[in-house]
mmCIF file of C-alpha atoms in Angstrom:
data_model
loop_
_atom_site.group_PDB
_atom_site.id
_atom_site.type_symbol
_atom_site.label_atom_id
_atom_site.label_comp_id
_atom_site.label_asym_id
_atom_site.label_seq_id
_atom_site.Cartn_x
_atom_site.Cartn_y
_atom_site.Cartn_z
ATOM 1 C CA UNK A 4 -12.038 -12.392 32.500
ATOM 2 C CA UNK A 5 -12.535 -9.833 35.914
ATOM 3 C CA UNK A 6 -13.008 -7.014 33.106
ATOM 4 C CA UNK A 7 -15.979 -7.782 31.662
ATOM 5 C CA UNK A 8 -17.692 -9.753 34.458
ATOM 6 C CA UNK A 9 -17.043 -6.049 36.034
ATOM 7 C CA UNK A 10 -18.769 -4.668 32.926
ATOM 8 C CA UNK A 11 -21.777 -6.822 32.686
ATOM 9 C CA UNK A 12 -22.550 -6.490 36.678
ATOM 10 C CA UNK A 13 -22.869 -2.283 35.857
ATOM 11 C CA UNK A 14 -25.143 -2.807 32.818
ATOM 12 C CA UNK A 15 -27.107 -5.310 34.745
ATOM 13 C CA UNK A 16 -27.842 -2.089 37.950
ATOM 14 C CA UNK A 17 -28.235 0.798 34.536
ATOM 15 C CA UNK A 18 -30.848 -1.788 33.595
ATOM 16 C CA UNK A 19 -32.432 -2.455 36.447
ATOM 17 C CA UNK A 20 -32.888 1.191 36.988
ATOM 18 C CA UNK A 21 -34.694 2.172 33.914
ATOM 19 C CA UNK A 22 -37.246 -0.926 34.151
ATOM 20 C CA UNK A 23 -37.696 -0.040 37.790
ATOM 21 C CA UNK A 24 -37.576 3.774 36.595
ATOM 22 C CA UNK A 25 -35.588 4.475 39.475
ATOM 23 C CA UNK A 26 -32.622 6.859 38.934
ATOM 24 C CA UNK A 27 -29.764 5.343 37.532
ATOM 25 C CA UNK A 28 -27.746 8.075 39.672
ATOM 26 C CA UNK A 29 -27.821 4.943 42.354
ATOM 27 C CA UNK A 30 -26.606 2.197 39.962
ATOM 28 C CA UNK A 31 -23.338 4.659 38.996
ATOM 29 C CA UNK A 32 -22.958 4.710 42.774
ATOM 30 C CA UNK A 33 -22.748 0.539 42.959
ATOM 31 C CA UNK A 34 -21.050 0.478 40.104
ATOM 32 C CA UNK A 35 -18.195 4.177 40.792
ATOM 33 C CA UNK A 36 -17.983 1.176 44.562
ATOM 34 C CA UNK A 37 -17.035 -1.633 42.634
ATOM 35 C CA UNK A 38 -14.588 -0.285 40.096
ATOM 36 C CA UNK A 39 -13.334 1.761 43.274
ATOM 37 C CA UNK A 40 -12.954 -2.498 43.918
ATOM 38 C CA UNK A 41 -11.519 -3.321 41.417
ATOM 39 C CA UNK A 42 -8.036 -0.378 41.724
ATOM 40 C CA UNK A 43 -7.589 -1.721 45.335
ATOM 41 C CA UNK A 44 -7.700 -5.268 44.060
ATOM 42 C CA UNK A 45 -5.122 -4.704 41.701
ATOM 43 C CA UNK A 46 -2.978 -3.136 43.875
ATOM 44 C CA UNK A 47 -3.638 1.133 43.554
ATOM 45 C CA UNK A 48 -4.266 2.594 46.965
ATOM 46 C CA UNK A 49 -6.837 4.159 48.923
ATOM 47 C CA UNK A 50 -5.248 7.507 47.768
ATOM 48 C CA UNK A 51 -5.161 6.504 44.173
ATOM 49 C CA UNK A 52 -8.127 5.878 43.324
ATOM 50 C CA UNK A 53 -9.198 9.248 45.190
ATOM 51 C CA UNK A 54 -6.787 10.971 42.416
ATOM 52 C CA UNK A 55 -8.039 9.469 39.500
ATOM 53 C CA UNK A 56 -10.927 10.204 40.598
ATOM 54 C CA UNK A 57 -10.347 13.931 41.263
ATOM 55 C CA UNK A 58 -8.094 13.869 38.120
ATOM 56 C CA UNK A 59 -11.627 12.710 35.268
ATOM 57 C CA UNK A 60 -13.930 15.917 37.502
ATOM 58 C CA UNK A 61 -10.556 18.330 35.940
ATOM 59 C CA UNK A 62 -11.942 17.293 33.265
ATOM 60 C CA UNK A 63 -15.018 18.496 33.173
ATOM 61 C CA UNK A 64 -14.868 21.383 35.498
ATOM 62 C CA UNK A 65 -15.752 23.686 32.868
ATOM 63 C CA UNK A 66 -18.972 21.551 31.782
ATOM 64 C CA UNK A 67 -20.105 21.619 35.244
ATOM 65 C CA UNK A 68 -20.097 25.801 34.712
ATOM 66 C CA UNK A 69 -21.714 25.199 31.356
ATOM 67 C CA UNK A 70 -24.725 23.468 33.341
ATOM 68 C CA UNK A 71 -25.647 26.137 35.246
ATOM 69 C CA UNK A 72 -25.694 28.872 32.892
ATOM 70 C CA UNK A 73 -27.829 25.888 30.250
ATOM 71 C CA UNK A 74 -30.679 25.582 33.775
ATOM 72 C CA UNK A 75 -30.365 30.132 33.710
ATOM 73 C CA UNK A 76 -30.663 30.298 30.232
ATOM 74 C CA UNK A 77 -33.416 27.539 30.195
ATOM 75 C CA UNK A 78 -35.920 29.149 32.332
ATOM 76 C CA UNK A 79 -35.103 32.931 31.312
ATOM 77 C CA UNK A 80 -36.500 31.750 27.696
ATOM 78 C CA UNK A 81 -39.138 30.699 29.262
ATOM 79 C CA UNK A 82 -40.167 33.725 31.635
ATOM 80 C CA UNK A 83 -39.589 36.352 28.991
ATOM 81 C CA UNK A 84 -41.266 34.861 25.245
ATOM 82 C CA UNK A 85 -38.569 33.697 23.436
ATOM 83 C CA UNK A 86 -39.796 30.061 22.546
ATOM 84 C CA UNK A 87 -43.535 31.113 23.247
ATOM 85 C CA UNK A 88 -42.423 33.575 20.065
ATOM 86 C CA UNK A 89 -40.924 30.946 18.029
ATOM 87 C CA UNK A 90 -43.680 28.025 18.581
ATOM 88 C CA UNK A 91 -46.647 30.902 18.323
ATOM 89 C CA UNK A 92 -45.937 31.767 14.923
ATOM 90 C CA UNK A 93 -44.387 29.029 13.814
ATOM 91 C CA UNK A 94 -47.847 27.015 14.913
ATOM 92 C CA UNK A 95 -49.165 29.028 12.568
ATOM 93 C CA UNK A 96 -48.415 28.829 8.990
ATOM 94 C CA UNK A 97 -48.850 24.521 10.588
ATOM 95 C CA UNK A 98 -50.533 22.128 8.201
ATOM 96 C CA UNK A 99 -50.878 19.081 8.915
ATOM 97 C CA UNK A 100 -49.219 17.620 5.442
ATOM 98 C CA UNK A 101 -46.325 19.085 6.330
ATOM 99 C CA UNK A 102 -46.260 18.878 10.262
ATOM 100 C CA UNK A 103 -43.532 16.302 10.697
ATOM 101 C CA UNK A 104 -41.793 18.543 8.460
ATOM 102 C CA UNK A 105 -42.420 21.131 10.394
ATOM 103 C CA UNK A 106 -42.045 19.180 13.688
ATOM 104 C CA UNK A 107 -38.185 18.355 12.803
ATOM 105 C CA UNK A 108 -37.589 21.741 11.665
ATOM 106 C CA UNK A 109 -39.049 23.041 14.674
ATOM 107 C CA UNK A 110 -37.161 20.426 17.455
ATOM 108 C CA UNK A 111 -33.993 21.160 15.554
ATOM 109 C CA UNK A 112 -34.072 24.266 16.187
ATOM 110 C CA UNK A 113 -34.732 25.421 18.799
ATOM 111 C CA UNK A 114 -32.179 22.178 19.934
ATOM 112 C CA UNK A 115 -29.917 24.182 18.488
ATOM 113 C CA UNK A 116 -30.428 27.354 20.175
ATOM 114 C CA UNK A 117 -31.413 25.832 23.793
ATOM 115 C CA UNK A 118 -28.168 23.420 23.853
ATOM 116 C CA UNK A 119 -30.279 19.959 24.990
ATOM 117 C CA UNK A 120 -32.112 17.124 23.848
ATOM 118 C CA UNK A 121 -33.828 17.059 27.420
ATOM 119 C CA UNK A 122 -34.989 20.588 27.332
ATOM 120 C CA UNK A 123 -35.807 20.423 24.075
ATOM 121 C CA UNK A 124 -38.412 17.778 24.294
ATOM 122 C CA UNK A 125 -39.597 19.397 27.621
ATOM 123 C CA UNK A 126 -40.650 21.975 25.550
ATOM 124 C CA UNK A 127 -41.072 22.148 21.977
ATOM 125 C CA UNK A 128 -41.317 18.545 21.843
ATOM 126 C CA UNK A 129 -44.063 19.125 24.158
ATOM 127 C CA UNK A 130 -45.921 21.262 21.784
ATOM 128 C CA UNK A 131 -45.550 19.446 18.069
ATOM 129 C CA UNK A 132 -46.546 15.950 20.161
ATOM 130 C CA UNK A 133 -49.623 17.786 20.644
ATOM 131 C CA UNK A 134 -49.859 19.775 17.338
ATOM 132 C CA UNK A 135 -49.071 16.381 15.741
ATOM 133 C CA UNK A 136 -52.161 14.323 18.179
ATOM 134 C CA UNK A 137 -54.692 16.957 17.339
ATOM 135 C CA UNK A 138 -54.161 16.485 13.166
ATOM 136 C CA UNK A 139 -54.142 13.051 14.099
ATOM 137 C CA UNK A 140 -50.474 11.838 12.854
ATOM 138 C CA UNK A 141 -49.276 8.593 14.494
ATOM 139 C CA UNK A 142 -47.167 9.176 17.657
ATOM 140 C CA UNK A 143 -44.611 6.806 16.443
ATOM 141 C CA UNK A 144 -43.797 9.518 12.905
ATOM 142 C CA UNK A 145 -44.022 12.082 15.029
ATOM 143 C CA UNK A 146 -42.314 11.257 18.227
ATOM 144 C CA UNK A 147 -39.194 10.100 15.517
ATOM 145 C CA UNK A 148 -39.015 13.336 13.798
ATOM 146 C CA UNK A 149 -39.003 15.244 17.248
ATOM 147 C CA UNK A 150 -36.383 12.705 18.714
ATOM 148 C CA UNK A 151 -34.093 13.359 15.301
ATOM 149 C CA UNK A 152 -34.725 17.274 15.800
ATOM 150 C CA UNK A 153 -34.186 17.376 19.288
ATOM 151 C CA UNK A 154 -30.632 15.433 18.903
ATOM 152 C CA UNK A 155 -29.505 18.152 15.692
ATOM 153 C CA UNK A 156 -28.718 21.087 18.335
ATOM 154 C CA UNK A 157 -27.517 18.399 20.974
ATOM 155 C CA UNK A 158 -25.143 17.093 18.777
ATOM 156 C CA UNK A 159 -24.426 20.514 17.783
ATOM 157 C CA UNK A 160 -25.232 23.146 19.434
ATOM 158 C CA UNK A 161 -22.622 25.730 21.704
ATOM 159 C CA UNK A 162 -24.918 25.851 23.934
ATOM 160 C CA UNK A 163 -24.616 21.892 24.006
ATOM 161 C CA UNK A 164 -22.758 19.567 26.785
ATOM 162 C CA UNK A 165 -22.325 17.068 24.719
ATOM 163 C CA UNK A 166 -20.202 19.350 22.569
ATOM 164 C CA UNK A 167 -18.506 20.752 25.149
ATOM 165 C CA UNK A 168 -17.899 17.488 26.216
ATOM 166 C CA UNK A 169 -16.174 16.402 23.682
ATOM 167 C CA UNK A 170 -14.162 19.646 23.073
ATOM 168 C CA UNK A 171 -12.892 19.276 26.858
ATOM 169 C CA UNK A 172 -11.818 15.815 26.389
ATOM 170 C CA UNK A 173 -9.928 15.552 22.683
ATOM 171 C CA UNK A 174 -8.761 19.752 23.561
ATOM 172 C CA UNK A 175 -10.303 21.514 20.505
ATOM 173 C CA UNK A 176 -12.158 24.304 20.318
ATOM 174 C CA UNK A 177 -15.161 23.621 20.330
ATOM 175 C CA UNK A 178 -16.249 26.377 17.814
ATOM 176 C CA UNK A 179 -14.310 25.168 15.394
ATOM 177 C CA UNK A 180 -15.665 21.144 15.782
ATOM 178 C CA UNK A 181 -19.653 22.920 15.199
ATOM 179 C CA UNK A 182 -18.643 24.029 11.755
ATOM 180 C CA UNK A 183 -17.227 20.692 11.476
ATOM 181 C CA UNK A 184 -20.456 18.679 12.209
ATOM 182 C CA UNK A 185 -23.007 21.585 10.731
ATOM 183 C CA UNK A 186 -20.582 20.231 7.465
ATOM 184 C CA UNK A 187 -21.263 16.078 8.322
ATOM 185 C CA UNK A 188 -24.724 17.238 8.942
ATOM 186 C CA UNK A 189 -26.197 18.332 5.991
ATOM 187 C CA UNK A 190 -26.548 16.299 3.581
ATOM 188 C CA UNK A 191 -27.883 13.263 6.688
ATOM 189 C CA UNK A 192 -30.227 17.095 7.294
ATOM 190 C CA UNK A 193 -31.824 17.259 4.302
ATOM 191 C CA UNK A 194 -32.345 13.755 3.775
ATOM 192 C CA UNK A 195 -34.795 13.436 6.719
ATOM 193 C CA UNK A 196 -36.338 16.275 6.047
ATOM 194 C CA UNK A 197 -36.933 14.858 2.636
ATOM 195 C CA UNK A 198 -37.974 12.221 4.279
ATOM 196 C CA UNK A 199 -40.407 13.369 6.902
ATOM 197 C CA UNK A 200 -41.927 15.683 4.327
ATOM 198 C CA UNK A 201 -42.749 12.423 2.130
ATOM 199 C CA UNK A 202 -44.363 10.694 5.086
ATOM 200 C CA UNK A 203 -46.317 13.791 5.455
ATOM 201 C CA UNK A 204 -48.130 13.749 2.031
ATOM 202 C CA UNK A 205 -48.081 9.498 2.208
ATOM 203 C CA UNK A 206 -49.336 8.708 5.447
ATOM 204 C CA UNK A 207 -53.800 8.934 6.207
ATOM 205 C CA UNK A 208 -54.403 11.910 7.767
ATOM 206 C CA UNK A 209 -57.912 11.149 10.590
ATOM 207 C CA UNK A 210 -60.767 14.043 11.353
ATOM 208 C CA UNK A 211 -59.608 16.925 13.698
ATOM 209 C CA UNK A 212 -58.560 19.942 12.977
ATOM 210 C CA UNK A 213 -55.285 21.172 14.603
ATOM 211 C CA UNK A 214 -55.489 23.138 18.374
ATOM 212 C CA UNK A 215 -54.948 26.832 18.937
ATOM 213 C CA UNK A 216 -51.922 27.777 20.589
ATOM 214 C CA UNK A 217 -53.393 31.424 21.480
ATOM 215 C CA UNK A 218 -52.578 31.253 24.923
ATOM 216 C CA UNK A 219 -49.578 31.961 23.772
ATOM 217 C CA UNK A 220 -50.931 35.832 22.845
ATOM 218 C CA UNK A 221 -52.279 35.611 25.605
ATOM 219 C CA UNK A 222 -49.891 35.533 28.462
ATOM 220 C CA UNK A 223 -47.123 36.827 26.723
ATOM 221 C CA UNK A 224 -46.790 40.445 25.071
ATOM 222 C CA UNK A 225 -44.821 38.201 21.770
ATOM 223 C CA UNK A 226 -42.970 41.615 20.737
ATOM 224 C CA UNK A 227 -40.575 41.045 18.180
ATOM 225 C CA UNK A 228 -37.685 41.489 21.275
ATOM 226 C CA UNK A 229 -38.656 38.258 22.796
ATOM 227 C CA UNK A 230 -36.114 36.888 19.786
ATOM 228 C CA UNK A 231 -33.214 39.172 20.610
ATOM 229 C CA UNK A 232 -31.794 36.258 23.237
ATOM 230 C CA UNK A 233 -32.297 33.850 19.914
ATOM 231 C CA UNK A 234 -30.261 35.912 18.460
ATOM 232 C CA UNK A 235 -27.435 36.676 20.388
ATOM 233 C CA UNK A 236 -26.698 32.942 20.732
ATOM 234 C CA UNK A 237 -26.833 32.870 16.327
ATOM 235 C CA UNK A 238 -24.771 35.915 15.714
ATOM 236 C CA UNK A 239 -22.319 35.188 18.735
ATOM 237 C CA UNK A 240 -22.406 31.772 17.649
ATOM 238 C CA UNK A 241 -21.095 32.759 14.268
ATOM 239 C CA UNK A 242 -18.349 35.715 15.120
ATOM 240 C CA UNK A 243 -16.942 32.914 17.317
ATOM 241 C CA UNK A 244 -17.408 34.679 21.074
ATOM 242 C CA UNK A 245 -16.735 31.995 24.020
ATOM 243 C CA UNK A 246 -19.795 30.324 24.969
ATOM 244 C CA UNK A 247 -19.862 31.131 28.524
ATOM 245 C CA UNK A 248 -19.665 34.843 27.365
ATOM 246 C CA UNK A 249 -22.476 33.846 25.073
ATOM 247 C CA UNK A 250 -24.951 32.137 27.445
ATOM 248 C CA UNK A 251 -24.691 34.310 30.096
ATOM 249 C CA UNK A 252 -25.206 37.605 27.541
ATOM 250 C CA UNK A 253 -28.925 36.335 26.246
ATOM 251 C CA UNK A 254 -29.546 35.160 30.088
ATOM 252 C CA UNK A 255 -29.232 39.165 30.710
ATOM 253 C CA UNK A 256 -31.551 39.974 28.022
ATOM 254 C CA UNK A 257 -33.578 37.524 28.671
ATOM 255 C CA UNK A 258 -33.793 39.099 32.027
ATOM 256 C CA UNK A 259 -34.505 42.176 30.796
ATOM 257 C CA UNK A 260 -37.311 41.527 28.174
ATOM 258 C CA UNK A 261 -38.674 38.877 31.029
ATOM 259 C CA UNK A 262 -39.028 42.292 33.017
ATOM 260 C CA UNK A 263 -39.834 45.238 31.053
ATOM 261 C CA UNK A 264 -41.347 43.301 28.783
ATOM 262 C CA UNK A 265 -43.356 40.260 30.629
ATOM 263 C CA UNK A 266 -43.569 42.584 33.417
ATOM 264 C CA UNK A 267 -42.126 39.289 35.896
ATOM 265 C CA UNK A 268 -40.802 41.660 38.592
ATOM 266 C CA UNK A 269 -37.305 41.104 39.671
ATOM 267 C CA UNK A 270 -37.338 39.054 42.685
ATOM 268 C CA UNK A 271 -39.523 36.755 41.377
ATOM 269 C CA UNK A 272 -36.941 36.676 38.433
ATOM 270 C CA UNK A 273 -34.469 35.803 40.852
ATOM 271 C CA UNK A 274 -36.309 32.454 42.166
ATOM 272 C CA UNK A 275 -36.832 31.748 38.330
ATOM 273 C CA UNK A 276 -33.287 31.788 37.606
ATOM 274 C CA UNK A 277 -32.639 28.982 40.573
ATOM 275 C CA UNK A 278 -36.106 26.988 40.208
ATOM 276 C CA UNK A 279 -37.352 27.081 36.985
ATOM 277 C CA UNK A 280 -40.261 28.871 35.391
ATOM 278 C CA UNK A 281 -43.822 28.224 36.401
ATOM 279 C CA UNK A 282 -46.354 30.402 35.228
ATOM 280 C CA UNK A 283 -49.667 31.513 36.891
ATOM 281 C CA UNK A 284 -51.833 29.542 34.400
ATOM 282 C CA UNK A 285 -52.070 25.838 34.588
ATOM 283 C CA UNK A 286 -52.934 25.133 31.235
ATOM 284 C CA UNK A 287 -49.042 26.689 30.109
ATOM 285 C CA UNK A 288 -47.660 25.883 32.728
ATOM 286 C CA UNK A 289 -48.090 21.502 31.187
ATOM 287 C CA UNK A 290 -46.160 22.914 28.040
ATOM 288 C CA UNK A 291 -43.435 25.799 28.999
ATOM 289 C CA UNK A 292 -42.377 25.271 33.059
ATOM 290 C CA UNK A 293 -38.553 23.999 33.818
ATOM 291 C CA UNK A 294 -35.605 25.155 33.299
ATOM 292 C CA UNK A 295 -32.838 26.585 36.714
ATOM 293 C CA UNK A 296 -30.212 26.120 37.876
ATOM 294 C CA UNK A 297 -31.571 23.347 40.178
ATOM 295 C CA UNK A 298 -33.160 21.345 37.738
ATOM 296 C CA UNK A 299 -29.784 20.318 36.534
ATOM 297 C CA UNK A 300 -28.365 19.381 39.616
ATOM 298 C CA UNK A 301 -29.113 16.029 39.148
ATOM 299 C CA UNK A 302 -27.620 15.439 35.227
ATOM 300 C CA UNK A 303 -24.580 16.972 37.199
ATOM 301 C CA UNK A 304 -24.283 14.546 38.988
ATOM 302 C CA UNK A 305 -24.413 11.837 36.428
ATOM 303 C CA UNK A 306 -21.363 13.690 34.507
ATOM 304 C CA UNK A 307 -19.071 13.716 37.912
ATOM 305 C CA UNK A 308 -19.112 9.939 38.781
ATOM 306 C CA UNK A 309 -18.726 9.138 35.192
ATOM 307 C CA UNK A 310 -15.720 11.444 34.909
ATOM 308 C CA UNK A 311 -14.814 9.625 37.399
ATOM 309 C CA UNK A 312 -14.978 6.500 35.882
ATOM 310 C CA UNK A 313 -12.685 7.418 32.833
ATOM 311 C CA UNK A 314 -10.655 8.148 35.277
ATOM 312 C CA UNK A 315 -10.571 5.271 37.480
ATOM 313 C CA UNK A 316 -10.649 3.294 33.862
ATOM 314 C CA UNK A 317 -7.391 4.982 32.588
ATOM 315 C CA UNK A 318 -5.380 5.022 35.882
ATOM 316 C CA UNK A 319 -6.026 1.244 36.661
ATOM 317 C CA UNK A 320 -6.329 0.473 32.782
ATOM 318 C CA UNK A 321 -9.029 -1.546 33.332
ATOM 319 C CA UNK A 322 -9.951 -1.099 29.695
ATOM 320 C CA UNK A 323 -6.929 -2.063 27.878
ATOM 321 C CA UNK A 324 -8.244 -5.224 25.863
ATOM 322 C CA UNK A 325 -11.346 -3.921 25.039
ATOM 323 C CA UNK A 326 -8.579 -0.940 23.770
ATOM 324 C CA UNK A 327 -6.891 -2.771 21.826
ATOM 325 C CA UNK A 328 -8.798 -5.105 20.003
ATOM 326 C CA UNK A 329 -10.860 -1.472 19.779
ATOM 327 C CA UNK A 330 -6.932 -0.330 17.544
ATOM 328 C CA UNK A 331 -6.801 -4.460 15.563
ATOM 329 C CA UNK A 332 -10.204 -4.009 14.635
ATOM 330 C CA UNK A 333 -10.072 -0.062 13.488
ATOM 331 C CA UNK A 334 -6.987 -1.409 11.200
ATOM 332 C CA UNK A 335 -9.228 -3.685 9.829
ATOM 333 C CA UNK A 336 -11.848 -1.803 9.026
ATOM 334 C CA UNK A 337 -11.201 2.022 9.428
ATOM 335 C CA UNK A 338 -10.824 4.610 11.820
ATOM 336 C CA UNK A 339 -14.548 5.180 12.307
ATOM 337 C CA UNK A 340 -15.701 2.413 11.679
ATOM 338 C CA UNK A 341 -13.203 0.804 14.869
ATOM 339 C CA UNK A 342 -14.824 4.326 17.146
ATOM 340 C CA UNK A 343 -18.725 3.683 15.886
ATOM 341 C CA UNK A 344 -17.599 -0.020 16.799
ATOM 342 C CA UNK A 345 -16.722 1.307 20.194
ATOM 343 C CA UNK A 346 -19.588 3.829 20.761
ATOM 344 C CA UNK A 347 -22.535 1.088 20.057
ATOM 345 C CA UNK A 348 -20.249 -1.073 22.451
ATOM 346 C CA UNK A 349 -19.871 2.029 25.302
ATOM 347 C CA UNK A 350 -23.426 3.331 24.398
ATOM 348 C CA UNK A 351 -25.267 -0.027 25.322
ATOM 349 C CA UNK A 352 -23.457 -0.607 29.095
ATOM 350 C CA UNK A 353 -23.651 3.177 29.683
ATOM 351 C CA UNK A 354 -27.058 4.193 29.594
ATOM 352 C CA UNK A 355 -26.445 8.005 29.511
ATOM 353 C CA UNK A 356 -24.934 9.238 26.360
ATOM 354 C CA UNK A 357 -22.296 10.835 29.319
ATOM 355 C CA UNK A 358 -20.239 7.852 30.047
ATOM 356 C CA UNK A 359 -21.339 6.838 26.191
ATOM 357 C CA UNK A 360 -19.039 9.896 25.020
ATOM 358 C CA UNK A 361 -16.529 9.583 27.570
ATOM 359 C CA UNK A 362 -16.001 5.737 27.163
ATOM 360 C CA UNK A 363 -15.660 5.817 23.523
ATOM 361 C CA UNK A 364 -13.156 8.270 23.180
ATOM 362 C CA UNK A 365 -10.632 6.292 26.464
ATOM 363 C CA UNK A 366 -11.254 3.389 24.180
ATOM 364 C CA UNK A 367 -10.846 5.243 20.893
ATOM 365 C CA UNK A 368 -7.388 7.673 22.234
ATOM 366 C CA UNK A 369 -4.697 6.875 20.389
ATOM 367 C CA UNK A 370 -6.402 5.720 17.033
ATOM 368 C CA UNK A 371 -5.867 9.173 15.269
ATOM 369 C CA UNK A 372 -3.857 12.168 15.445
ATOM 370 C CA UNK A 373 -6.080 14.350 14.089
ATOM 371 C CA UNK A 374 -7.350 16.109 17.418
ATOM 372 C CA UNK A 375 -10.678 18.410 15.674
ATOM 373 C CA UNK A 376 -11.404 15.075 12.787
ATOM 374 C CA UNK A 377 -11.097 12.485 16.178
ATOM 375 C CA UNK A 378 -13.595 15.054 18.277
ATOM 376 C CA UNK A 379 -15.609 15.147 14.924
ATOM 377 C CA UNK A 380 -15.527 10.857 14.980
ATOM 378 C CA UNK A 381 -17.023 11.153 17.993
ATOM 379 C CA UNK A 382 -19.976 13.943 17.291
ATOM 380 C CA UNK A 383 -21.069 11.084 14.935
ATOM 381 C CA UNK A 384 -21.067 8.041 16.902
ATOM 382 C CA UNK A 385 -21.155 8.466 20.418
ATOM 383 C CA UNK A 386 -23.810 11.322 20.242
ATOM 384 C CA UNK A 387 -26.159 10.253 17.984
ATOM 385 C CA UNK A 388 -25.988 5.952 19.102
ATOM 386 C CA UNK A 389 -26.410 6.920 22.882
ATOM 387 C CA UNK A 390 -29.848 7.951 21.926
ATOM 388 C CA UNK A 391 -30.623 4.463 19.386
ATOM 389 C CA UNK A 392 -30.364 2.407 23.209
ATOM 390 C CA UNK A 393 -34.443 1.732 24.487
ATOM 391 C CA UNK A 394 -33.070 1.159 27.560
ATOM 392 C CA UNK A 395 -30.884 4.809 27.626
ATOM 393 C CA UNK A 396 -32.394 8.023 29.671
ATOM 394 C CA UNK A 397 -30.538 9.510 26.519
ATOM 395 C CA UNK A 398 -33.850 8.534 24.873
ATOM 396 C CA UNK A 399 -36.386 7.116 27.923
ATOM 397 C CA UNK A 400 -36.270 10.651 29.429
ATOM 398 C CA UNK A 401 -37.348 12.197 25.787
ATOM 399 C CA UNK A 402 -39.904 9.655 25.202
ATOM 400 C CA UNK A 403 -41.314 9.807 28.217
ATOM 401 C CA UNK A 404 -41.460 13.950 27.768
ATOM 402 C CA UNK A 405 -43.390 13.503 24.879
ATOM 403 C CA UNK A 406 -45.183 10.747 25.767
ATOM 404 C CA UNK A 407 -44.028 8.486 22.318
ATOM 405 C CA UNK A 408 -44.309 5.353 22.017
ATOM 406 C CA UNK A 409 -40.516 3.216 22.040
ATOM 407 C CA UNK A 410 -41.410 2.216 18.627
ATOM 408 C CA UNK A 411 -40.621 6.172 17.611
ATOM 409 C CA UNK A 412 -36.565 5.269 17.630
ATOM 410 C CA UNK A 413 -37.098 3.227 14.428
ATOM 411 C CA UNK A 414 -38.139 6.746 13.034
ATOM 412 C CA UNK A 415 -35.834 9.316 14.041
ATOM 413 C CA UNK A 416 -33.610 8.744 10.433
ATOM 414 C CA UNK A 417 -31.202 12.035 11.572
ATOM 415 C CA UNK A 418 -29.961 8.919 14.513
ATOM 416 C CA UNK A 419 -28.919 6.671 11.549
ATOM 417 C CA UNK A 420 -28.395 8.746 8.872
ATOM 418 C CA UNK A 421 -25.204 10.455 11.048
ATOM 419 C CA UNK A 422 -22.359 7.979 11.026
ATOM 420 C CA UNK A 423 -24.016 5.873 7.455
ATOM 421 C CA UNK A 424 -23.372 9.151 5.866
ATOM 422 C CA UNK A 425 -20.162 9.976 7.304
ATOM 423 C CA UNK A 426 -18.854 6.220 7.294
ATOM 424 C CA UNK A 427 -18.688 6.095 3.512
ATOM 425 C CA UNK A 428 -14.969 7.850 3.091
ATOM 426 C CA UNK A 429 -14.066 7.182 6.388
#
């Protein structure tokens, strides 16, 4: 079967990139040529294939705008002291036995505010890993708590690119989806918190005291006003204000905080918007540098190429055979079960979360008439299944950022509980 051979070739190229530690963009570009050639073999013209590619990109045009805003806001929050304020005061109340729970809760909060697993791992994830290491807590448990927390926000934040991608694909309202996602995640969230509480009470702790984050207080003006940008996200999201307006407003207030409270010159702030924040303190740089519009170029390119696949697959009927199998399977088990199986297949071959979401949507489109419920099912499967694949950049990038072993995936309780809990009545 030609389609199966092409998928295997695609998967091999992705895995090779992961093994060689090179950007998967090379594999995605290689696969684009293969899928383009498949369309020509099936009788499509060059013009048809280019049109299919364009149609795919148009489905995610709003996501690309969100990416620009994510790059801006993650840089601004670093510069303004917003993240520093949250982390500093959380570290003051940390205790070794409660550190795993605090790690999960803190990563959940920051990821909800930032909307990105990668950005959360590179900021609060690194800090929590440092804190747990100073308390001699196993990096497997610490890494699992961090993964659980960063994907809490990656799944249901109003700033999450994945949430917006699913809303675009299913033609649903992102705020309605988020409300549903929070409801379907409530029980898994509290069970996860309980699990990390119990583990924290049972695991042996070595000698040593927690590291001090006094550097935040020394470098930043940790005024209460620095949390206003984060508060804007929460309040505006509650009021269901357009996410682009929400993020832009938070960014502007953050810039004001950076200018008036942190005394960063206007010219430097403009540079920070594009190139990210990089403090002049070497110790702080390791914890807080990052963000900026340019930081989103690679992931934007991945989204664009992945969306081309979606358009070409739909135009050429590439996935029709697999789609029919999923439909038959769903009739035997449940629709949710069928979508879960499809997400496992898509995540295994995609090696990145965005393409996994797109492929799962395409394989399962038409299984149900309720688009809101379909969006919820995608969030409860593809979004959390992708980071369970050890070869996917959805998890390899965060694990590399925080310096945790691959075995930490096994301790990421939240990622397992979401599909298991939501499968019970589907």
